[in-house]
Amino acid sequence: MKKKYSYIGISFIILLFGIYVVRNIDRRINDNDLVQDSSLNKVDKNTATTKGLYTFNKVPDFEFTDQNGLTITNKDYAGKVYVVEFFFSTCPTICPLMNKKMVTIQDEFSSNSDFGIASFSITPDIDTPEILKKYALDNSITHKNWHLLTGKNDTIVYALANKGFKLFAGKGGKEHGGFEHSGLFALVDKEGNIRSRKDEYGNPIMYYRALTESGFSDQIKELKEDVKILLNE
C-alpha cells in the first residue's frame, strides 16, 4: 500500500512540474523574454499564416545618424511600416546576402512613402555616415525611407538589438569579421510595435528569415505579404 501511494506521489510531482514548465514557457513568450537567433525561427513558409499578425513589444526610443548625416529617431518612422536589420559594412559573411534580399523588399515598395527600412550598424566606430553613404551607393539603396544608422558607440546599438528587438548582436570570431548578429529581419507596424505572422500551430514566428539555412527557405515572400497587410491596417 505504501508503494502505491509512493507512485501516486511521484506522478503528482511530475504533473506539477509539467504545468510549471508549460506556464513558464508561455510567460516567456508573452513577456517577449527570449533573445532569438536564426536557429530559433524554424517555421516552414508553406505552413505559416498571415491570419491575425501577432503583436509583440513596442520598439524602444532610439536616436542615430543616417548615411546623409541626418538625426533619425523612432519618431521618424511613426505612421510607417518598416523592416529592421542589424548589420555592418565590412561584414564578410551574411550581410551582403541579407541586403540583397532587403533591396528586393525596397523595390517592392519603392513608391510607397509609408514604408521604410532601418539598418542599424553594429560597428559605429567604423561605419561613419560617409562610409554608410558609399555603402548605400554601392548596394543600390535608393528608398528615401531606408536609413543606414550609426551611433555614438557599440554599447547603445547592442542594447537596442539584444534588449529592444531581442535580436542578437555582439562580438564574434575573426571568420565573421570580429562581430556577429542575427540573420533575421524584424517587422514593425505604424504604431511602433514588432509584429509577425503565426505558424501552423498558431505560434508567432516573431522574426523573418533573411537567409536559407538547414533546409529552410528564406521568408522574404512572407515578409512582403505581411508588410502589405500592415500598410492596409
PDB file of C-alpha atoms in Angstrom:
ATOM      1  CA  MET A   1       0.000   0.000   0.000  1.00  0.00           C
ATOM      2  CA  LYS A   2       2.841   2.324   0.889  1.00  0.00           C
ATOM      3  CA  LYS A   3       4.410   1.613  -2.523  1.00  0.00           C
ATOM      4  CA  LYS A   4       1.148   2.508  -4.292  1.00  0.00           C
ATOM      5  CA  TYR A   5       0.991   5.872  -2.505  1.00  0.00           C
ATOM      6  CA  SER A   6       4.630   6.441  -3.451  1.00  0.00           C
ATOM      7  CA  TYR A   7       3.797   6.039  -7.162  1.00  0.00           C
ATOM      8  CA  ILE A   8       0.841   8.410  -6.804  1.00  0.00           C
ATOM      9  CA  GLY A   9       3.078  10.962  -5.117  1.00  0.00           C
ATOM     10  CA  ILE A  10       5.697  10.775  -7.852  1.00  0.00           C
ATOM     11  CA  SER A  11       3.032  11.117 -10.562  1.00  0.00           C
ATOM     12  CA  PHE A  12       1.615  14.161  -8.803  1.00  0.00           C
ATOM     13  CA  ILE A  13       5.069  15.805  -8.646  1.00  0.00           C
ATOM     14  CA  ILE A  14       5.660  15.126 -12.359  1.00  0.00           C
ATOM     15  CA  LEU A  15       2.264  16.643 -13.177  1.00  0.00           C
ATOM     16  CA  LEU A  16       3.040  19.791 -11.186  1.00  0.00           C
ATOM     17  CA  PHE A  17       6.445  20.108 -12.856  1.00  0.00           C
ATOM     18  CA  GLY A  18       4.856  19.804 -16.306  1.00  0.00           C
ATOM     19  CA  ILE A  19       2.328  22.529 -15.511  1.00  0.00           C
ATOM     20  CA  TYR A  20       5.127  24.785 -14.246  1.00  0.00           C
ATOM     21  CA  VAL A  21       7.244  24.303 -17.394  1.00  0.00           C
ATOM     22  CA  VAL A  22       4.330  24.987 -19.763  1.00  0.00           C
ATOM     23  CA  ARG A  23       3.283  28.092 -17.863  1.00  0.00           C
ATOM     24  CA  ASN A  24       6.874  29.354 -17.714  1.00  0.00           C
ATOM     25  CA  ILE A  25       7.347  28.955 -21.465  1.00  0.00           C
ATOM     26  CA  ASP A  26       4.018  30.667 -22.111  1.00  0.00           C
ATOM     27  CA  ARG A  27       5.007  33.540 -19.819  1.00  0.00           C
ATOM     28  CA  ARG A  28       8.373  33.995 -21.527  1.00  0.00           C
ATOM     29  CA  ILE A  29       6.709  34.133 -24.940  1.00  0.00           C
ATOM     30  CA  ASN A  30       4.055  36.597 -23.780  1.00  0.00           C
ATOM     31  CA  ASP A  31       6.637  38.746 -21.990  1.00  0.00           C
ATOM     32  CA  ASN A  32       8.913  38.531 -25.030  1.00  0.00           C
ATOM     33  CA  ASP A  33      11.708  37.340 -22.740  1.00  0.00           C
ATOM     34  CA  LEU A  34      13.606  35.395 -25.387  1.00  0.00           C
ATOM     35  CA  VAL A  35      16.597  36.571 -27.433  1.00  0.00           C
ATOM     36  CA  GLN A  36      16.205  34.777 -30.733  1.00  0.00           C
ATOM     37  CA  ASP A  37      18.682  33.885 -33.415  1.00  0.00           C
ATOM     38  CA  SER A  38      18.278  32.224 -36.771  1.00  0.00           C
ATOM     39  CA  SER A  39      18.211  28.733 -35.233  1.00  0.00           C
ATOM     40  CA  LEU A  40      15.041  29.586 -33.296  1.00  0.00           C
ATOM     41  CA  ASN A  41      12.954  30.514 -36.299  1.00  0.00           C
ATOM     42  CA  LYS A  42      12.316  27.109 -37.858  1.00  0.00           C
ATOM     43  CA  VAL A  43       8.920  27.639 -39.455  1.00  0.00           C
ATOM     44  CA  ASP A  44       8.180  26.208 -42.865  1.00  0.00           C
ATOM     45  CA  LYS A  45       6.965  29.046 -45.081  1.00  0.00           C
ATOM     46  CA  ASN A  46       4.372  26.762 -46.628  1.00  0.00           C
ATOM     47  CA  THR A  47       2.561  26.328 -43.323  1.00  0.00           C
ATOM     48  CA  ALA A  48       2.818  29.841 -41.875  1.00  0.00           C
ATOM     49  CA  THR A  49      -0.286  32.010 -41.914  1.00  0.00           C
ATOM     50  CA  THR A  50      -0.933  35.736 -42.040  1.00  0.00           C
ATOM     51  CA  LYS A  51      -4.216  35.468 -40.161  1.00  0.00           C
ATOM     52  CA  GLY A  52      -4.039  37.814 -37.196  1.00  0.00           C
ATOM     53  CA  LEU A  53      -0.481  39.144 -37.191  1.00  0.00           C
ATOM     54  CA  TYR A  54       0.823  38.855 -33.638  1.00  0.00           C
ATOM     55  CA  THR A  55       1.810  41.985 -31.700  1.00  0.00           C
ATOM     56  CA  PHE A  56       4.946  41.939 -29.562  1.00  0.00           C
ATOM     57  CA  ASN A  57       6.510  44.755 -27.575  1.00  0.00           C
ATOM     58  CA  LYS A  58       6.819  48.333 -28.767  1.00  0.00           C
ATOM     59  CA  VAL A  59      10.187  49.383 -30.213  1.00  0.00           C
ATOM     60  CA  PRO A  60      12.070  51.487 -27.625  1.00  0.00           C
ATOM     61  CA  ASP A  61      13.036  55.080 -28.342  1.00  0.00           C
ATOM     62  CA  PHE A  62      16.240  55.427 -30.351  1.00  0.00           C
ATOM     63  CA  GLU A  63      18.329  58.180 -31.920  1.00  0.00           C
ATOM     64  CA  PHE A  64      21.007  57.571 -34.542  1.00  0.00           C
ATOM     65  CA  THR A  65      22.634  59.322 -37.506  1.00  0.00           C
ATOM     66  CA  ASP A  66      21.933  58.112 -41.040  1.00  0.00           C
ATOM     67  CA  GLN A  67      24.026  57.970 -44.214  1.00  0.00           C
ATOM     68  CA  ASN A  68      23.075  61.556 -45.055  1.00  0.00           C
ATOM     69  CA  GLY A  69      24.196  62.898 -41.691  1.00  0.00           C
ATOM     70  CA  LEU A  70      20.607  63.362 -40.508  1.00  0.00           C
ATOM     71  CA  THR A  71      19.460  62.567 -36.982  1.00  0.00           C
ATOM     72  CA  ILE A  72      16.881  59.783 -37.197  1.00  0.00           C
ATOM     73  CA  THR A  73      14.719  58.652 -34.296  1.00  0.00           C
ATOM     74  CA  ASN A  74      11.861  56.197 -33.910  1.00  0.00           C
ATOM     75  CA  LYS A  75       9.533  59.192 -34.349  1.00  0.00           C
ATOM     76  CA  ASP A  76      10.669  59.473 -37.978  1.00  0.00           C
ATOM     77  CA  TYR A  77       9.112  56.044 -38.529  1.00  0.00           C
ATOM     78  CA  ALA A  78       5.804  56.927 -36.844  1.00  0.00           C
ATOM     79  CA  GLY A  79       2.922  56.088 -39.164  1.00  0.00           C
ATOM     80  CA  LYS A  80       5.175  53.904 -41.306  1.00  0.00           C
ATOM     81  CA  VAL A  81       5.565  50.156 -41.629  1.00  0.00           C
ATOM     82  CA  TYR A  82       9.251  49.295 -41.563  1.00  0.00           C
ATOM     83  CA  VAL A  83      11.689  46.420 -41.598  1.00  0.00           C
ATOM     84  CA  VAL A  84      14.666  46.293 -39.230  1.00  0.00           C
ATOM     85  CA  GLU A  85      18.045  44.600 -39.525  1.00  0.00           C
ATOM     86  CA  PHE A  86      21.398  44.763 -37.750  1.00  0.00           C
ATOM     87  CA  PHE A  87      24.492  44.700 -39.962  1.00  0.00           C
ATOM     88  CA  PHE A  88      27.922  46.238 -40.555  1.00  0.00           C
ATOM     89  CA  SER A  89      29.504  47.479 -43.755  1.00  0.00           C
ATOM     90  CA  THR A  90      32.642  45.339 -43.510  1.00  0.00           C
ATOM     91  CA  CYS A  91      30.757  42.109 -42.811  1.00  0.00           C
ATOM     92  CA  PRO A  92      32.340  39.328 -44.917  1.00  0.00           C
ATOM     93  CA  THR A  93      29.582  36.750 -44.493  1.00  0.00           C
ATOM     94  CA  ILE A  94      25.817  37.214 -44.210  1.00  0.00           C
ATOM     95  CA  CYS A  95      25.345  40.996 -44.540  1.00  0.00           C
ATOM     96  CA  PRO A  96      25.804  41.159 -48.322  1.00  0.00           C
ATOM     97  CA  LEU A  97      23.267  38.348 -48.721  1.00  0.00           C
ATOM     98  CA  MET A  98      20.827  39.960 -46.304  1.00  0.00           C
ATOM     99  CA  ASN A  99      20.976  43.307 -48.047  1.00  0.00           C
ATOM    100  CA  LYS A 100      20.421  41.765 -51.472  1.00  0.00           C
ATOM    101  CA  LYS A 101      17.188  40.394 -50.044  1.00  0.00           C
ATOM    102  CA  MET A 102      16.402  43.750 -48.439  1.00  0.00           C
ATOM    103  CA  VAL A 103      16.839  45.507 -51.788  1.00  0.00           C
ATOM    104  CA  THR A 104      14.095  43.287 -53.236  1.00  0.00           C
ATOM    105  CA  ILE A 105      11.834  44.439 -50.401  1.00  0.00           C
ATOM    106  CA  GLN A 106      12.814  48.051 -51.104  1.00  0.00           C
ATOM    107  CA  ASP A 107      11.952  47.601 -54.778  1.00  0.00           C
ATOM    108  CA  GLU A 108       8.576  46.057 -53.919  1.00  0.00           C
ATOM    109  CA  PHE A 109       7.602  49.241 -52.049  1.00  0.00           C
ATOM    110  CA  SER A 110       9.756  51.772 -53.908  1.00  0.00           C
ATOM    111  CA  SER A 111       6.967  54.289 -54.412  1.00  0.00           C
ATOM    112  CA  ASN A 112       5.298  53.875 -51.020  1.00  0.00           C
ATOM    113  CA  SER A 113       6.149  56.712 -48.634  1.00  0.00           C
ATOM    114  CA  ASP A 114       4.507  54.813 -45.757  1.00  0.00           C
ATOM    115  CA  PHE A 115       7.158  52.089 -45.934  1.00  0.00           C
ATOM    116  CA  GLY A 116      10.679  52.244 -44.540  1.00  0.00           C
ATOM    117  CA  ILE A 117      13.772  50.262 -43.593  1.00  0.00           C
ATOM    118  CA  ALA A 118      16.104  50.731 -40.620  1.00  0.00           C
ATOM    119  CA  SER A 119      19.561  49.164 -40.915  1.00  0.00           C
ATOM    120  CA  PHE A 120      21.480  49.581 -37.662  1.00  0.00           C
ATOM    121  CA  SER A 121      25.270  49.287 -37.845  1.00  0.00           C
ATOM    122  CA  ILE A 122      26.817  47.269 -35.015  1.00  0.00           C
ATOM    123  CA  THR A 123      30.243  48.817 -35.733  1.00  0.00           C
ATOM    124  CA  PRO A 124      29.602  52.549 -35.298  1.00  0.00           C
ATOM    125  CA  ASP A 125      33.328  53.270 -34.883  1.00  0.00           C
ATOM    126  CA  ILE A 126      33.849  52.042 -38.444  1.00  0.00           C
ATOM    127  CA  ASP A 127      30.546  52.934 -40.074  1.00  0.00           C
ATOM    128  CA  THR A 128      30.571  56.714 -40.223  1.00  0.00           C
ATOM    129  CA  PRO A 129      27.849  58.487 -42.235  1.00  0.00           C
ATOM    130  CA  GLU A 130      30.361  58.837 -45.072  1.00  0.00           C
ATOM    131  CA  ILE A 131      31.086  55.103 -45.100  1.00  0.00           C
ATOM    132  CA  LEU A 132      27.377  54.307 -44.995  1.00  0.00           C
ATOM    133  CA  LYS A 133      26.686  56.758 -47.815  1.00  0.00           C
ATOM    134  CA  LYS A 134      29.148  54.897 -50.028  1.00  0.00           C
ATOM    135  CA  TYR A 135      27.675  51.582 -48.894  1.00  0.00           C
ATOM    136  CA  ALA A 136      24.236  52.788 -49.960  1.00  0.00           C
ATOM    137  CA  LEU A 137      25.511  53.823 -53.392  1.00  0.00           C
ATOM    138  CA  ASP A 138      27.380  50.541 -53.870  1.00  0.00           C
ATOM    139  CA  ASN A 139      24.376  48.417 -52.866  1.00  0.00           C
ATOM    140  CA  SER A 140      21.518  50.069 -54.780  1.00  0.00           C
ATOM    141  CA  ILE A 141      19.919  51.521 -51.652  1.00  0.00           C
ATOM    142  CA  THR A 142      17.622  54.219 -53.015  1.00  0.00           C
ATOM    143  CA  HIS A 143      14.377  54.336 -50.994  1.00  0.00           C
ATOM    144  CA  LYS A 144      14.119  57.695 -49.233  1.00  0.00           C
ATOM    145  CA  ASN A 145      12.970  55.942 -46.046  1.00  0.00           C
ATOM    146  CA  TRP A 146      15.830  53.416 -45.943  1.00  0.00           C
ATOM    147  CA  HIS A 147      18.141  54.769 -43.285  1.00  0.00           C
ATOM    148  CA  LEU A 148      21.544  53.220 -42.599  1.00  0.00           C
ATOM    149  CA  LEU A 149      22.043  54.152 -38.977  1.00  0.00           C
ATOM    150  CA  THR A 150      25.156  54.620 -36.872  1.00  0.00           C
ATOM    151  CA  GLY A 151      25.502  55.696 -33.243  1.00  0.00           C
ATOM    152  CA  LYS A 152      27.947  57.055 -30.718  1.00  0.00           C
ATOM    153  CA  ASN A 153      29.195  53.658 -29.541  1.00  0.00           C
ATOM    154  CA  ASP A 154      28.509  49.956 -29.863  1.00  0.00           C
ATOM    155  CA  THR A 155      27.048  49.696 -26.347  1.00  0.00           C
ATOM    156  CA  ILE A 156      23.991  51.674 -27.442  1.00  0.00           C
ATOM    157  CA  VAL A 157      23.323  49.611 -30.553  1.00  0.00           C
ATOM    158  CA  TYR A 158      23.951  46.313 -28.741  1.00  0.00           C
ATOM    159  CA  ALA A 159      21.352  47.309 -26.142  1.00  0.00           C
ATOM    160  CA  LEU A 160      18.870  48.184 -28.873  1.00  0.00           C
ATOM    161  CA  ALA A 161      19.485  44.861 -30.633  1.00  0.00           C
ATOM    162  CA  ASN A 162      19.591  42.496 -27.661  1.00  0.00           C
ATOM    163  CA  LYS A 163      17.123  44.176 -25.299  1.00  0.00           C
ATOM    164  CA  GLY A 164      14.950  46.300 -27.569  1.00  0.00           C
ATOM    165  CA  PHE A 165      14.467  43.985 -30.543  1.00  0.00           C
ATOM    166  CA  LYS A 166      15.792  40.804 -28.895  1.00  0.00           C
ATOM    167  CA  LEU A 167      17.913  40.111 -31.969  1.00  0.00           C
ATOM    168  CA  PHE A 168      21.447  39.010 -31.135  1.00  0.00           C
ATOM    169  CA  ALA A 169      24.360  41.344 -31.894  1.00  0.00           C
ATOM    170  CA  GLY A 170      27.833  41.302 -30.359  1.00  0.00           C
ATOM    171  CA  LYS A 171      31.484  40.476 -30.722  1.00  0.00           C
ATOM    172  CA  GLY A 172      32.367  37.467 -32.818  1.00  0.00           C
ATOM    173  CA  GLY A 173      35.172  35.429 -34.331  1.00  0.00           C
ATOM    174  CA  LYS A 174      37.609  36.559 -36.990  1.00  0.00           C
ATOM    175  CA  GLU A 175      35.827  34.496 -39.613  1.00  0.00           C
ATOM    176  CA  HIS A 176      32.799  36.795 -39.117  1.00  0.00           C
ATOM    177  CA  GLY A 177      34.816  39.984 -39.265  1.00  0.00           C
ATOM    178  CA  GLY A 178      35.080  40.209 -35.484  1.00  0.00           C
ATOM    179  CA  PHE A 179      31.344  40.662 -34.942  1.00  0.00           C
ATOM    180  CA  GLU A 180      28.172  38.579 -35.070  1.00  0.00           C
ATOM    181  CA  HIS A 181      24.495  39.359 -35.495  1.00  0.00           C
ATOM    182  CA  SER A 182      21.223  37.660 -36.310  1.00  0.00           C
ATOM    183  CA  GLY A 183      20.283  36.789 -39.880  1.00  0.00           C
ATOM    184  CA  LEU A 184      16.685  37.794 -39.203  1.00  0.00           C
ATOM    185  CA  PHE A 185      14.502  40.756 -40.109  1.00  0.00           C
ATOM    186  CA  ALA A 186      12.013  42.361 -37.718  1.00  0.00           C
ATOM    187  CA  LEU A 187       8.739  43.865 -38.910  1.00  0.00           C
ATOM    188  CA  VAL A 188       7.340  46.972 -37.204  1.00  0.00           C
ATOM    189  CA  ASP A 189       3.859  48.408 -37.653  1.00  0.00           C
ATOM    190  CA  LYS A 190       2.678  52.034 -37.890  1.00  0.00           C
ATOM    191  CA  GLU A 191       2.297  52.225 -34.109  1.00  0.00           C
ATOM    192  CA  GLY A 192       5.869  51.100 -33.480  1.00  0.00           C
ATOM    193  CA  ASN A 193       5.032  47.528 -32.441  1.00  0.00           C
ATOM    194  CA  ILE A 194       7.030  44.484 -33.543  1.00  0.00           C
ATOM    195  CA  ARG A 195       4.676  42.171 -35.466  1.00  0.00           C
ATOM    196  CA  SER A 196       4.800  38.755 -37.126  1.00  0.00           C
ATOM    197  CA  ARG A 197       2.651  36.059 -38.662  1.00  0.00           C
ATOM    198  CA  LYS A 198       1.922  32.778 -36.892  1.00  0.00           C
ATOM    199  CA  ASP A 199       2.921  29.253 -37.779  1.00  0.00           C
ATOM    200  CA  GLU A 200       0.555  26.364 -38.469  1.00  0.00           C
ATOM    201  CA  TYR A 201       0.081  25.813 -34.735  1.00  0.00           C
ATOM    202  CA  GLY A 202      -0.830  29.432 -34.054  1.00  0.00           C
ATOM    203  CA  ASN A 203       2.553  30.333 -32.564  1.00  0.00           C
ATOM    204  CA  PRO A 204       4.053  33.687 -33.630  1.00  0.00           C
ATOM    205  CA  ILE A 205       7.322  33.274 -35.537  1.00  0.00           C
ATOM    206  CA  MET A 206       8.485  36.680 -34.192  1.00  0.00           C
ATOM    207  CA  TYR A 207      11.073  37.306 -36.956  1.00  0.00           C
ATOM    208  CA  TYR A 208      11.556  36.536 -40.637  1.00  0.00           C
ATOM    209  CA  ARG A 209      14.495  34.548 -42.003  1.00  0.00           C
ATOM    210  CA  ALA A 210      16.564  36.595 -44.420  1.00  0.00           C
ATOM    211  CA  LEU A 211      18.662  33.569 -45.374  1.00  0.00           C
ATOM    212  CA  THR A 212      18.131  29.976 -46.416  1.00  0.00           C
ATOM    213  CA  GLU A 213      19.556  27.541 -43.883  1.00  0.00           C
ATOM    214  CA  SER A 214      19.334  23.949 -42.727  1.00  0.00           C
ATOM    215  CA  GLY A 215      16.732  23.031 -45.297  1.00  0.00           C
ATOM    216  CA  PHE A 216      14.505  26.035 -44.546  1.00  0.00           C
ATOM    217  CA  SER A 217      13.855  28.692 -47.178  1.00  0.00           C
ATOM    218  CA  ASP A 218      14.068  32.395 -46.510  1.00  0.00           C
ATOM    219  CA  GLN A 219      10.838  34.200 -45.587  1.00  0.00           C
ATOM    220  CA  ILE A 220      11.133  37.240 -47.823  1.00  0.00           C
ATOM    221  CA  LYS A 221       7.935  36.435 -49.716  1.00  0.00           C
ATOM    222  CA  GLU A 222       6.050  36.101 -46.434  1.00  0.00           C
ATOM    223  CA  LEU A 223       7.572  39.319 -45.128  1.00  0.00           C
ATOM    224  CA  LYS A 224       6.424  41.245 -48.205  1.00  0.00           C
ATOM    225  CA  GLU A 225       2.916  39.851 -47.792  1.00  0.00           C
ATOM    226  CA  ASP A 226       2.812  40.943 -44.160  1.00  0.00           C
ATOM    227  CA  VAL A 227       4.152  44.418 -44.945  1.00  0.00           C
ATOM    228  CA  LYS A 228       1.177  44.849 -47.284  1.00  0.00           C
ATOM    229  CA  ILE A 229      -1.219  43.729 -44.541  1.00  0.00           C
ATOM    230  CA  LEU A 230       0.183  46.275 -42.100  1.00  0.00           C
ATOM    231  CA  LEU A 231       0.167  49.056 -44.693  1.00  0.00           C
ATOM    232  CA  ASN A 232      -3.564  48.458 -45.073  1.00  0.00           C
ATOM    233  CA  GLU A 233      -4.318  48.442 -41.330  1.00  0.00           C
TER     234      GLU A 233
END
